[in-house]
Coordinates of C-alpha atoms (C1' of nucleotides) in Angstrom, one line a residue:
Chain A
M1 CA -63.9 11.7 60.8
K2 CA -61.2 14.3 61.6
P3 CA -60.9 15.5 57.9
H4 CA -64.7 15.8 57.9
I5 CA -64.8 18.0 61.0
T6 CA -61.8 20.0 59.7
Q7 CA -63.7 20.6 56.5
L8 CA -66.8 21.9 58.5
L9 CA -64.6 24.3 60.5
T10 CA -62.8 25.5 57.4
Q11 CA -66.1 26.3 55.7
A12 CA -67.4 28.0 58.9
A13 CA -64.2 30.1 59.2
A14 CA -64.5 31.1 55.5
S15 CA -67.9 32.5 56.1
L16 CA -66.5 34.7 58.9
S17 CA -63.9 35.8 56.3
A18 CA -61.2 34.5 58.5
D19 CA -58.0 33.5 56.8
V20 CA -57.8 29.8 57.7
T21 CA -56.2 26.9 56.0
V22 CA -57.1 23.2 56.5
E23 CA -53.6 22.6 57.8
S24 CA -53.9 25.2 60.6
I25 CA -56.9 23.6 62.2
I26 CA -56.1 21.5 65.1
L27 CA -58.5 18.8 66.4
D28 CA -57.7 17.1 69.7
R29 CA -59.1 14.2 71.5
P30 CA -60.3 15.8 74.8
K31 CA -59.0 14.1 77.9
S32 CA -62.5 14.2 79.5
A33 CA -65.6 12.6 78.0
E34 CA -67.7 15.6 79.0
H35 CA -65.7 17.6 76.4
G36 CA -66.9 15.4 73.5
D37 CA -65.2 13.4 70.9
F38 CA -63.2 16.1 69.3
S39 CA -62.2 19.6 70.3
S40 CA -60.9 22.6 68.4
N41 CA -59.1 25.7 69.7
L42 CA -59.8 27.5 66.4
A43 CA -61.8 30.3 68.1
M44 CA -58.9 31.1 70.4
Q45 CA -56.4 31.1 67.5
L46 CA -58.6 33.6 65.7
A47 CA -59.1 35.9 68.7
K48 CA -56.1 38.0 67.8
P49 CA -56.4 38.4 64.0
L50 CA -60.1 39.0 64.3
R51 CA -59.7 41.2 67.4
Q52 CA -62.7 39.6 69.1
N53 CA -63.5 37.6 72.2
P54 CA -62.8 33.9 71.6
R55 CA -66.2 32.8 72.9
A56 CA -68.0 35.2 70.6
I57 CA -66.0 33.8 67.7
A58 CA -66.8 30.3 68.7
E59 CA -70.5 31.2 68.7
A60 CA -70.2 32.6 65.2
L61 CA -68.3 29.6 64.0
I62 CA -70.9 27.2 65.4
A63 CA -73.7 29.2 63.8
A64 CA -71.9 29.0 60.5
L65 CA -71.1 25.3 60.8
P66 CA -72.6 23.3 57.9
K67 CA -75.0 20.5 59.0
S68 CA -73.4 17.1 59.4
E69 CA -75.1 13.7 59.6
Y70 CA -72.3 12.5 61.9
I71 CA -72.5 15.1 64.6
A72 CA -75.0 15.0 67.5
K73 CA -74.1 18.4 69.0
V74 CA -71.5 21.1 69.2
E75 CA -70.7 23.0 72.4
I76 CA -68.6 26.0 73.5
A77 CA -66.6 25.3 76.6
G78 CA -63.9 26.9 78.7
A79 CA -62.0 29.8 77.2
G80 CA -63.5 29.2 73.8
F81 CA -63.1 25.5 72.9
I82 CA -65.5 24.1 70.3
N83 CA -66.4 20.6 71.3
F84 CA -67.9 18.1 68.9
F85 CA -70.0 15.2 70.0
L86 CA -70.5 12.5 67.5
N87 CA -73.8 10.6 67.3
A88 CA -73.8 7.0 68.4
A89 CA -74.0 5.6 64.9
S90 CA -70.8 7.3 63.7
Q91 CA -69.0 6.3 66.9
Q92 CA -69.9 2.7 66.2
T93 CA -68.7 2.4 62.6
I94 CA -65.2 1.7 63.7
V95 CA -66.1 -1.7 65.0
G96 CA -67.2 -2.9 61.5
E97 CA -64.2 -1.3 59.9
I98 CA -61.9 -3.2 62.1
L99 CA -63.6 -6.5 61.7
N100 CA -63.7 -6.2 58.0
A101 CA -60.1 -5.1 57.6
G102 CA -58.8 -7.7 60.1
D103 CA -55.0 -8.0 60.2
A104 CA -54.8 -5.1 57.7
F105 CA -56.5 -2.7 60.0
G106 CA -54.2 0.2 60.9
R107 CA -52.1 -0.3 57.8
N108 CA -51.8 2.4 55.1
D109 CA -50.0 3.2 51.9
S110 CA -48.4 6.5 52.8
G111 CA -44.9 5.1 52.1
K112 CA -46.0 4.4 48.5
H113 CA -43.9 1.2 48.5
E114 CA -40.7 3.2 48.3
K115 CA -37.6 1.6 49.5
V116 CA -36.3 2.3 53.0
Q117 CA -33.4 0.6 54.8
V118 CA -33.3 0.3 58.5
E119 CA -29.8 -0.5 59.7
F120 CA -29.7 -1.7 63.3
V121 CA -27.8 -3.7 65.9
S122 CA -24.6 -3.7 63.7
A123 CA -22.5 -5.1 66.5
N124 CA -18.8 -5.9 66.0
P125 CA -18.3 -9.7 65.8
T126 CA -16.2 -9.6 69.0
G127 CA -18.6 -11.0 71.5
P128 CA -22.2 -12.0 72.3
L129 CA -24.8 -9.3 71.9
H130 CA -25.4 -7.2 75.0
V131 CA -28.4 -5.5 76.4
G132 CA -27.6 -2.3 74.6
H133 CA -27.7 -4.2 71.3
G134 CA -31.0 -5.6 72.5
R135 CA -32.4 -2.2 72.8
G136 CA -31.2 -1.4 69.3
A137 CA -32.7 -4.7 68.1
A138 CA -36.1 -4.1 69.7
V139 CA -36.3 -0.5 68.5
G140 CA -34.9 -1.1 65.1
D141 CA -37.2 -4.1 64.4
C142 CA -40.2 -2.2 65.6
L143 CA -39.3 0.7 63.3
A144 CA -39.1 -1.7 60.4
R145 CA -42.5 -3.1 61.3
L146 CA -44.0 0.3 61.6
L147 CA -42.6 1.5 58.3
D148 CA -43.9 -1.7 56.7
A149 CA -47.3 -1.0 58.2
N150 CA -47.2 2.5 56.6
G151 CA -46.6 1.2 53.2
W152 CA -42.8 1.3 52.9
D153 CA -40.7 -1.4 51.2
V154 CA -38.4 -2.1 54.1
T155 CA -35.0 -3.7 54.1
R156 CA -33.5 -4.7 57.5
E157 CA -29.7 -4.5 57.4
F158 CA -26.9 -5.5 59.8
Y159 CA -23.4 -4.1 59.3
Y160 CA -20.4 -6.1 60.6
N161 CA -17.2 -4.3 61.4
D162 CA -15.3 -7.4 60.7
A163 CA -12.0 -5.6 60.1
G164 CA -9.8 -3.2 62.0
A165 CA -8.3 -2.9 65.5
Q166 CA -11.1 -4.5 67.5
I167 CA -10.9 -7.7 65.4
E168 CA -7.1 -7.7 65.9
N169 CA -7.8 -7.6 69.7
L170 CA -10.1 -10.5 69.3
V171 CA -7.5 -12.5 67.4
I172 CA -4.7 -12.0 70.0
S173 CA -7.2 -12.7 72.8
V174 CA -8.1 -16.1 71.3
Q175 CA -4.5 -16.9 70.6
A176 CA -3.5 -16.1 74.2
R177 CA -6.3 -18.3 75.5
A178 CA -5.5 -21.1 73.1
Q179 CA -1.9 -21.0 74.4
G180 CA -3.2 -21.6 77.9
M181 CA -2.9 -18.0 79.2
A182 CA -5.2 -16.8 81.9
T183 CA -7.0 -13.5 81.5
D184 CA -5.3 -12.1 84.6
D185 CA -1.8 -13.1 83.3
A186 CA 0.5 -10.2 83.0
Q187 CA 1.2 -11.3 79.4
F188 CA -2.5 -11.2 78.4
P189 CA -3.2 -8.6 75.8
E190 CA -3.9 -5.3 77.5
N191 CA -6.9 -4.5 75.3
G192 CA -7.9 -8.1 75.0
Y193 CA -11.4 -9.6 75.5
R194 CA -11.6 -11.5 78.8
G195 CA -15.1 -13.1 78.7
D196 CA -15.4 -16.9 79.0
Y197 CA -16.6 -17.0 75.4
I198 CA -13.0 -16.4 74.3
M199 CA -12.0 -19.6 75.9
D200 CA -14.9 -21.4 74.1
I201 CA -13.6 -20.1 70.8
A202 CA -10.0 -21.1 71.6
E203 CA -11.1 -24.6 72.5
A204 CA -13.2 -24.9 69.3
F205 CA -10.3 -23.6 67.3
L206 CA -7.9 -26.2 68.8
A207 CA -10.5 -28.9 68.2
K208 CA -10.6 -27.8 64.5
Q209 CA -14.3 -27.4 64.6
T210 CA -16.4 -26.0 61.8
V211 CA -18.8 -23.1 62.2
T212 CA -21.4 -21.6 59.9
A213 CA -22.6 -18.0 59.8
D214 CA -24.9 -16.5 57.2
D215 CA -23.4 -17.9 54.0
M216 CA -19.9 -18.7 55.3
I217 CA -18.6 -22.0 56.5
V218 CA -15.2 -22.0 58.3
T219 CA -13.2 -24.8 59.6
A220 CA -10.4 -24.0 62.1
S221 CA -6.9 -25.0 61.2
G222 CA -6.0 -25.7 64.9
N223 CA -2.7 -23.9 64.3
V224 CA -2.6 -21.1 66.8
S225 CA 0.1 -19.1 65.0
D226 CA -2.0 -19.2 61.8
V227 CA -3.4 -15.6 62.3
E228 CA -5.6 -15.7 59.3
S229 CA -7.3 -18.9 60.4
V230 CA -7.7 -17.6 64.0
R231 CA -9.3 -14.5 62.6
T232 CA -11.7 -16.0 60.1
F233 CA -12.7 -18.7 62.6
S234 CA -13.2 -16.4 65.5
V235 CA -15.2 -13.9 63.5
A236 CA -17.4 -16.7 62.0
Y237 CA -17.8 -18.2 65.5
L238 CA -19.1 -15.0 66.9
R239 CA -21.2 -14.2 64.0
H240 CA -22.8 -17.5 64.5
E241 CA -23.2 -16.7 68.2
Q242 CA -24.9 -13.4 67.4
D243 CA -27.1 -15.2 64.9
L244 CA -28.4 -17.4 67.7
D245 CA -28.9 -14.3 69.9
L246 CA -31.0 -12.7 67.1
K247 CA -32.9 -15.9 66.5
A248 CA -33.8 -16.1 70.2
F249 CA -35.0 -12.5 70.0
Q250 CA -37.0 -13.4 66.9
I251 CA -35.3 -10.8 64.6
K252 CA -34.5 -11.5 61.0
F253 CA -32.3 -9.4 58.8
D254 CA -32.6 -9.2 55.0
V255 CA -29.0 -8.2 54.4
F256 CA -25.8 -8.6 56.3
S257 CA -23.1 -6.2 55.1
L258 CA -19.4 -6.8 55.9
E259 CA -16.8 -4.1 56.3
S260 CA -14.3 -6.6 54.8
A261 CA -16.4 -6.8 51.6
L262 CA -15.8 -3.0 51.1
Y263 CA -12.0 -3.8 51.1
S264 CA -12.2 -6.8 48.8
T265 CA -14.3 -4.9 46.3
G266 CA -12.1 -1.8 46.4
K267 CA -14.9 0.5 47.6
D268 CA -12.8 1.9 50.3
E269 CA -10.1 3.0 47.9
S270 CA -12.5 4.4 45.3
T271 CA -14.2 6.4 48.1
E272 CA -10.9 7.7 49.3
Q273 CA -10.0 8.7 45.7
S274 CA -13.3 10.5 45.3
L275 CA -12.8 12.4 48.5
I276 CA -9.4 13.4 47.4
A277 CA -10.7 14.5 44.0
S278 CA -13.4 16.6 45.8
G279 CA -10.6 18.9 47.1
H280 CA -11.7 18.7 50.7
T281 CA -8.7 16.7 51.8
Y282 CA -5.2 17.5 52.9
E283 CA -2.1 15.7 54.3
E284 CA -0.7 16.5 57.6
G285 CA 1.6 14.6 59.9
D286 CA 1.8 11.7 57.5
A287 CA -2.0 11.3 57.7
M288 CA -4.7 12.1 55.2
W289 CA -7.4 14.4 56.6
L290 CA -10.9 15.3 55.4
K291 CA -12.0 18.9 56.0
T292 CA -15.3 17.9 57.6
T293 CA -15.3 21.4 59.1
D294 CA -16.4 22.4 55.6
F295 CA -19.7 20.6 56.3
G296 CA -20.4 21.6 59.9
D297 CA -18.1 19.4 61.9
D298 CA -16.2 21.1 64.8
K299 CA -12.9 19.6 63.7
D300 CA -11.3 17.9 60.8
R301 CA -11.1 14.1 60.8
V302 CA -8.4 11.6 59.8
M303 CA -9.2 9.4 56.9
R304 CA -6.0 7.5 56.5
K305 CA -3.7 7.0 59.5
S306 CA 0.0 7.7 59.4
D307 CA 0.5 3.9 59.5
G308 CA -1.3 3.7 56.2
G309 CA -4.5 2.1 57.4
Y310 CA -7.9 3.7 57.2
T311 CA -9.8 4.9 60.3
Y312 CA -13.3 3.6 60.5
F313 CA -14.4 6.8 58.8
V314 CA -13.5 5.9 55.2
P315 CA -15.3 2.5 55.3
D316 CA -18.3 4.2 57.0
V317 CA -18.6 6.7 54.2
A318 CA -18.0 4.0 51.6
Y319 CA -20.7 1.9 53.1
H320 CA -23.2 4.7 53.1
L321 CA -22.3 5.6 49.6
D322 CA -23.0 2.0 48.8
K323 CA -26.4 2.2 50.4
W324 CA -27.2 5.3 48.3
N325 CA -26.1 3.5 45.2
R326 CA -28.3 0.6 46.0
G327 CA -31.2 3.0 45.6
F328 CA -32.2 3.8 49.2
K329 CA -33.4 7.3 49.1
R330 CA -34.3 6.8 52.7
V331 CA -32.1 5.2 55.3
I332 CA -32.6 5.0 59.0
N333 CA -29.6 4.1 61.2
E334 CA -30.5 2.9 64.6
Q335 CA -27.5 3.2 66.9
G336 CA -26.4 3.7 70.5
A337 CA -26.0 7.3 71.5
D338 CA -22.3 6.7 72.0
H339 CA -22.0 6.7 68.2
H340 CA -23.5 10.2 68.1
S341 CA -20.4 11.8 66.8
T342 CA -20.4 9.7 63.7
I343 CA -23.5 11.4 62.4
T344 CA -21.9 14.7 61.5
R345 CA -18.9 12.9 60.1
V346 CA -20.7 10.4 57.9
R347 CA -22.9 13.1 56.5
A348 CA -20.0 15.4 56.0
G349 CA -18.1 12.7 54.1
L350 CA -21.2 12.1 51.9
Q351 CA -21.5 15.8 51.2
A352 CA -17.9 16.0 50.2
L353 CA -18.5 13.3 47.6
N354 CA -21.0 15.7 46.0
V355 CA -23.1 13.0 44.3
G356 CA -26.5 14.5 45.1
I357 CA -27.0 13.0 48.5
P358 CA -29.2 15.3 50.7
Q359 CA -27.6 17.0 53.6
A360 CA -29.7 15.3 56.2
W361 CA -29.3 11.8 54.7
P362 CA -29.3 9.3 56.4
D363 CA -31.8 9.6 59.3
Y364 CA -30.6 8.5 62.7
V365 CA -32.5 7.1 65.7
L366 CA -30.2 7.0 68.7
H367 CA -30.9 5.1 71.9
Q368 CA -29.5 5.9 75.3
M369 CA -27.9 3.5 77.7
V370 CA -29.7 0.6 79.5
T371 CA -29.1 -0.1 83.1
V372 CA -30.2 -3.6 84.3
M373 CA -31.5 -3.9 87.8
R374 CA -32.3 -7.0 89.9
G375 CA -33.3 -7.0 93.5
G376 CA -32.8 -3.3 93.6
E377 CA -29.2 -3.5 92.5
E378 CA -27.5 -2.9 89.3
V379 CA -26.4 -6.0 87.4
K380 CA -23.2 -5.3 85.5
L381 CA -21.6 -8.6 84.7
S382 CA -22.4 -11.8 83.1
K383 CA -20.2 -14.8 83.5
R384 CA -20.1 -15.6 79.8
A385 CA -19.3 -12.1 78.5
G386 CA -17.4 -10.9 81.6
S387 CA -17.9 -7.2 81.4
Y388 CA -21.5 -6.8 80.4
V389 CA -25.1 -8.2 80.6
T390 CA -25.9 -10.2 77.5
L391 CA -29.1 -10.1 75.6
R392 CA -29.4 -13.9 75.9
D393 CA -29.2 -13.6 79.7
L394 CA -32.3 -11.4 79.6
I395 CA -34.2 -13.5 77.1
D396 CA -33.5 -16.7 79.1
E397 CA -34.5 -15.0 82.3
V398 CA -37.5 -13.0 81.4
S399 CA -38.7 -14.3 78.0
C400 CA -38.5 -12.9 74.5
D401 CA -41.8 -11.1 74.7
A402 CA -41.1 -9.2 77.9
T403 CA -37.6 -8.3 76.8
R404 CA -38.8 -6.9 73.5
Y405 CA -41.6 -5.0 75.1
F406 CA -39.4 -3.4 77.9
L407 CA -36.7 -2.4 75.5
A408 CA -39.1 -0.9 72.9
A409 CA -41.6 0.7 75.3
R410 CA -39.5 3.7 76.3
R411 CA -38.6 6.8 74.3
S412 CA -35.2 5.8 72.9
D413 CA -33.6 9.1 73.8
S414 CA -34.2 8.5 77.5
Q415 CA -32.0 6.3 79.6
L416 CA -33.7 3.0 80.4
I417 CA -33.8 1.1 83.6
F418 CA -34.5 -2.6 82.9
D419 CA -36.0 -4.1 86.0
I420 CA -35.6 -7.8 85.7
D421 CA -37.9 -8.5 88.7
L422 CA -40.7 -6.4 87.0
A423 CA -40.2 -8.0 83.6
R424 CA -40.5 -11.4 85.2
A425 CA -43.6 -10.6 87.4
Q426 CA -46.7 -12.3 86.3
T427 CA -49.0 -9.7 87.7
N428 CA -50.4 -6.4 86.5
D429 CA -47.1 -4.8 87.5
N430 CA -46.1 -6.2 84.2
P431 CA -47.5 -4.3 81.2
V432 CA -46.6 -7.1 78.8
Y433 CA -48.9 -9.6 80.5
Y434 CA -51.4 -6.9 81.1
I435 CA -51.8 -6.4 77.4
Q436 CA -51.5 -10.0 76.5
Y437 CA -54.1 -10.9 79.1
A438 CA -56.6 -8.5 77.6
H439 CA -56.2 -10.4 74.3
A440 CA -56.4 -13.8 75.9
R441 CA -59.5 -12.9 77.9
I442 CA -61.3 -11.9 74.7
C443 CA -60.3 -15.1 73.0
S444 CA -61.6 -17.0 76.0
V445 CA -65.0 -15.2 75.8
L446 CA -65.3 -15.7 72.1
A447 CA -64.4 -19.4 72.5
Q448 CA -67.1 -19.9 75.1
W449 CA -69.6 -18.1 72.8
A450 CA -68.6 -20.7 70.2
G451 CA -70.1 -18.7 67.3
D452 CA -68.5 -17.6 64.1
V453 CA -66.6 -14.3 64.6
A454 CA -67.0 -13.5 61.0
T455 CA -70.7 -13.1 61.5
L456 CA -70.1 -10.3 64.0
K457 CA -69.1 -8.0 61.1
V458 CA -72.7 -7.4 60.4
A459 CA -73.9 -7.2 64.0
D460 CA -76.2 -4.3 64.8
L461 CA -74.2 -2.1 67.1
A462 CA -77.0 0.1 68.3
P463 CA -76.9 -1.4 71.8
L464 CA -73.4 0.0 72.4
S465 CA -74.1 3.1 74.3
A466 CA -72.6 2.7 77.8
P467 CA -69.8 5.2 78.7
N468 CA -67.1 2.4 78.8
E469 CA -68.3 1.2 75.4
T470 CA -68.0 4.6 74.0
K471 CA -64.6 5.0 75.5
L472 CA -63.4 1.8 74.0
M473 CA -64.7 2.7 70.6
Q474 CA -62.9 6.0 70.8
R475 CA -59.7 4.2 71.7
L476 CA -60.1 1.8 68.7
S477 CA -60.7 4.8 66.4
D478 CA -57.4 6.3 67.5
Y479 CA -55.3 3.3 66.4
T480 CA -54.8 4.2 62.7
E481 CA -53.5 7.6 63.7
V482 CA -51.3 6.2 66.4
V483 CA -49.7 3.8 63.8
S484 CA -49.2 6.6 61.3
N485 CA -47.7 9.1 63.9
A486 CA -45.4 6.4 65.3
A487 CA -43.9 5.9 61.9
T488 CA -43.6 9.7 61.2
D489 CA -42.0 10.3 64.5
L490 CA -39.9 7.1 64.4
A491 CA -41.3 6.4 67.8
P492 CA -42.2 2.7 68.4
Y493 CA -42.7 3.3 72.1
T494 CA -46.0 5.1 71.4
I495 CA -47.4 1.8 70.2
A496 CA -46.7 0.3 73.6
N497 CA -48.3 3.2 75.4
Y498 CA -51.4 2.9 73.2
L499 CA -51.7 -0.8 73.8
K500 CA -51.5 -0.3 77.5
E501 CA -54.4 2.1 77.4
C502 CA -56.4 0.0 75.1
A503 CA -55.9 -3.0 77.4
A504 CA -56.9 -0.9 80.4
D505 CA -60.2 0.1 78.7
L506 CA -60.9 -3.5 77.9
H507 CA -60.2 -4.8 81.4
S508 CA -62.4 -2.1 82.8
Y509 CA -65.2 -3.0 80.4
Y510 CA -64.7 -6.7 81.1
N511 CA -65.1 -6.3 84.8
D512 CA -68.1 -4.0 84.5
T513 CA -70.1 -5.8 81.8
K514 CA -71.1 -9.3 81.1
F515 CA -70.9 -10.2 77.4
L516 CA -72.6 -13.5 77.1
V517 CA -76.0 -12.3 78.1
D518 CA -79.4 -13.7 77.1
D519 CA -80.5 -10.7 75.0
L520 CA -79.2 -11.6 71.5
P521 CA -78.8 -8.1 70.0
T522 CA -76.9 -6.9 73.1
K523 CA -74.7 -10.0 73.2
L524 CA -73.8 -9.7 69.5
A525 CA -73.0 -6.0 69.7
R526 CA -70.8 -6.5 72.7
L527 CA -69.0 -9.5 71.2
A528 CA -68.4 -7.4 68.0
L529 CA -66.8 -4.7 70.1
I530 CA -64.5 -7.0 72.0
A531 CA -63.7 -8.9 68.8
A532 CA -62.6 -5.6 67.3
T533 CA -60.6 -4.9 70.4
Q534 CA -58.9 -8.3 70.1
Q535 CA -58.0 -7.5 66.5
V536 CA -56.4 -4.1 67.4
L537 CA -54.5 -5.6 70.3
K538 CA -53.2 -8.3 68.0
N539 CA -52.2 -5.9 65.3
G540 CA -50.5 -3.6 67.8
L541 CA -48.6 -6.4 69.5
H542 CA -47.5 -7.6 66.1
L543 CA -45.9 -4.2 65.5
L544 CA -43.9 -4.7 68.7
G545 CA -43.0 -8.2 67.7
V546 CA -44.7 -9.5 70.8
S547 CA -47.0 -12.5 70.7
A548 CA -50.8 -12.3 71.2
P549 CA -51.6 -15.5 73.1
H550 CA -55.1 -17.1 73.1
K551 CA -54.6 -18.5 76.6
M552 CA -52.5 -17.5 79.6
Chain B
rG1 C1' -14.2 23.8 78.2
rC2 C1' -17.5 22.6 73.8
rC3 C1' -21.6 19.4 71.6
rC4 C1' -26.0 15.9 72.2
rU5 C1' -30.1 13.6 75.2
rC6 C1' -32.7 13.6 79.6
rG7 C1' -34.9 16.0 84.5
rU8 C1' -42.9 15.3 85.6
rA9 C1' -46.0 11.6 92.2
rG10 C1' -41.7 7.8 97.0
rC11 C1' -40.3 4.3 92.4
rU12 C1' -40.7 3.2 86.8
rC13 C1' -42.6 6.2 83.1
rA14 C1' -46.6 8.8 79.8
rG15 C1' -48.4 13.5 78.2
rU16 C1' -49.6 18.6 76.2
rG17 C1' -48.9 26.0 73.5
rG18 C1' -54.9 25.6 76.4
rA19 C1' -60.0 22.9 80.2
rU20 C1' -59.0 19.6 87.0
rA21 C1' -51.0 17.3 84.5
rG22 C1' -52.0 11.1 83.8
rA23 C1' -50.9 5.4 84.3
rG24 C1' -48.7 1.3 86.8
rC25 C1' -46.0 0.0 91.2
rA26 C1' -45.6 1.1 96.4
rU27 C1' -49.3 2.7 100.9
rC28 C1' -54.6 2.5 102.5
rC29 C1' -60.0 0.8 101.6
rC30 C1' -63.3 -2.2 98.6
rC31 C1' -64.9 -6.2 94.5
rC32 C1' -64.9 -13.4 92.4
rU33 C1' -72.4 -18.2 94.0
rC34 C1' -70.8 -14.2 87.7
rC35 C1' -67.3 -15.0 80.5
rU36 C1' -59.5 -16.1 83.3
rA37 C1' -58.5 -11.7 90.1
rA38 C1' -52.0 -12.1 85.3
rG39 C1' -58.4 -8.3 86.5
rG40 C1' -61.6 -4.1 88.4
rG41 C1' -63.4 0.2 91.6
rG42 C1' -61.9 4.0 95.2
rA43 C1' -58.4 7.2 98.6
rG44 C1' -53.9 9.6 99.5
rG45 C1' -49.5 11.4 97.0
rG46 C1' -47.1 17.1 92.3
rU47 C1' -43.4 24.2 93.1
rC48 C1' -44.0 19.4 85.9
rA49 C1' -35.4 20.7 88.6
rC50 C1' -34.7 26.3 89.1
rA51 C1' -34.8 31.4 87.1
rC52 C1' -35.9 34.8 83.4
rG53 C1' -38.2 35.7 78.7
rU54 C1' -42.0 35.0 74.2
rU55 C1' -47.6 34.4 74.5
rC56 C1' -54.4 35.9 75.6
rG57 C1' -52.5 31.4 77.8
rA58 C1' -46.0 27.9 79.2
rU59 C1' -45.1 21.9 82.4
rU60 C1' -44.8 22.3 76.7
rC61 C1' -41.3 27.2 73.0
rG62 C1' -36.4 30.3 73.8
rU63 C1' -32.1 31.7 76.9
rG64 C1' -29.4 30.8 81.3
rU65 C1' -28.3 27.9 85.9
rC66 C1' -28.1 23.2 88.4
rG67 C1' -28.3 17.8 88.2
rA68 C1' -27.8 12.7 85.4
rG69 C1' -25.8 10.2 81.2
rG70 C1' -23.2 10.1 76.5
rG71 C1' -19.7 12.3 72.9
rC72 C1' -15.4 15.5 71.9
rG73 C1' -9.3 9.0 69.4
rC74 C1' -4.7 8.4 63.7
rC75 C1' -10.9 3.0 68.5
rA76 C1' -15.8 1.4 66.2

RNA sequence: GCCCUCGUAGCUCAGUGGAUAGAGCAUCCCCCUCCUAAGGGGAGGGUCACACGUUCGAUUCGUGUCGAGGGCGCCA
């Protein structure tokens, strides 16, 4: 409908010899019903170039507007808004569209089945996932679902930093615990991990247990001084642990990439050699530096430390080069904002390689910190992890659905307060249940009707004329654009907002109107409308990875 | 000191270069002989942090100030 009205306005503007392109025409959904279905500020935009009063221009535009079978009336309002009112039949078409498309309603092919990779979570295998990882998991998975709904071929990827200093800290922590050392012992490694889970690993190691993670199976040697065995066992143990966290959060990855694999395949060295060959490196203080300042960084960065090892920087560049070589012309990295500084560096490294990677590749979506509250106080510790709140704590306490919703429902660049009491509440305080309840209520009505929902596709919708019915149909009509914009803006939270509003329209309608009435045409029309609403709620909840229950 | 994000109702958050800035909670008043009250209707509550610019029009864009958080490692 939007393109249609845009076309009408373009033609009208052309007849006024105004220089107007289709792209420059803005159509809005007015906030108030008295302002119609769509509104344009075109007359006000043209006021300056045409040197005329906006209202006069609006009148001329309306006079020049081609006739349309979809539009009931056009009005001028306010400073010069042109408001379009659709006729009832064109407002109603959305119901049939939704019922016919079913689960596919809202999906489109704008991604043209091109490959896109979404990398998210990417936690170090040094402990259970925490609430921050949870936010990344919820946002990243929703992004992936959104891109899929917009016709992209999506790969979900998790990158493990299973090498480097943090892993060494893990190893000496497990060793210390296996040797019976307490975490408050003066001898305990200064940068060691102190959560209870380290003790679990130590005990499992001593018991020579076997753990599996992804495609690896590792059996502990039980020999504490066997550093290699402690390392591989501890990493596998924690990867397994994180796998369980992800499973509980209902998130599946297509690919797990290991930093250690970059070393075993020599991609770190070849990347370093390419960077040296690019001429953007130099040696200083026994270290090898990359002149990232050549590419917009505010200072140069060390690639190879004076002790001979790489900083995280070289494997990061090698890893992203590998992504590029795997054919991902589009990559989105979802990370915590504390990793912000890596963006410029990784992009600079990729530019230095000079292999045709675009300057702004890859895309980044960063999320801000999460503060967990309970009983009005900040929760900082979990027994198991020691220094942070784990994702599993939240899932166990407030459910997977509520946790996913709360972590995805906010703009990711705003700090988030996760209120455990609110997420647990089984009232309309809680937007998750509010939305799910709308879905369940519709299911219940349809079940009591006991008819075949498929027959509603051809229901005569003419009886749908009440204001709350019109409002609901408008809301349903907005869904496809919401899905498309959410993907363009990489903003999953907008789906959550939309669903809340859609559910509110439904609840309001439900309380005001009886559906299972005696008059058959009225009954079928209303059932068709709520069945369409049910479908949209279901499709939207699916994008968030939240279930759409039939009963509550 | 420099860089990034944020600042909207008592609280948690939406929103927008345009019409009277919205929702939920909290406070107050109503609504189940009726398809699920995990719901609905209504009232009150705002200097859109502050200042100055751009604009016919700024809460929205720009600059600055203040406030919150993060980053500025040969940690990741």
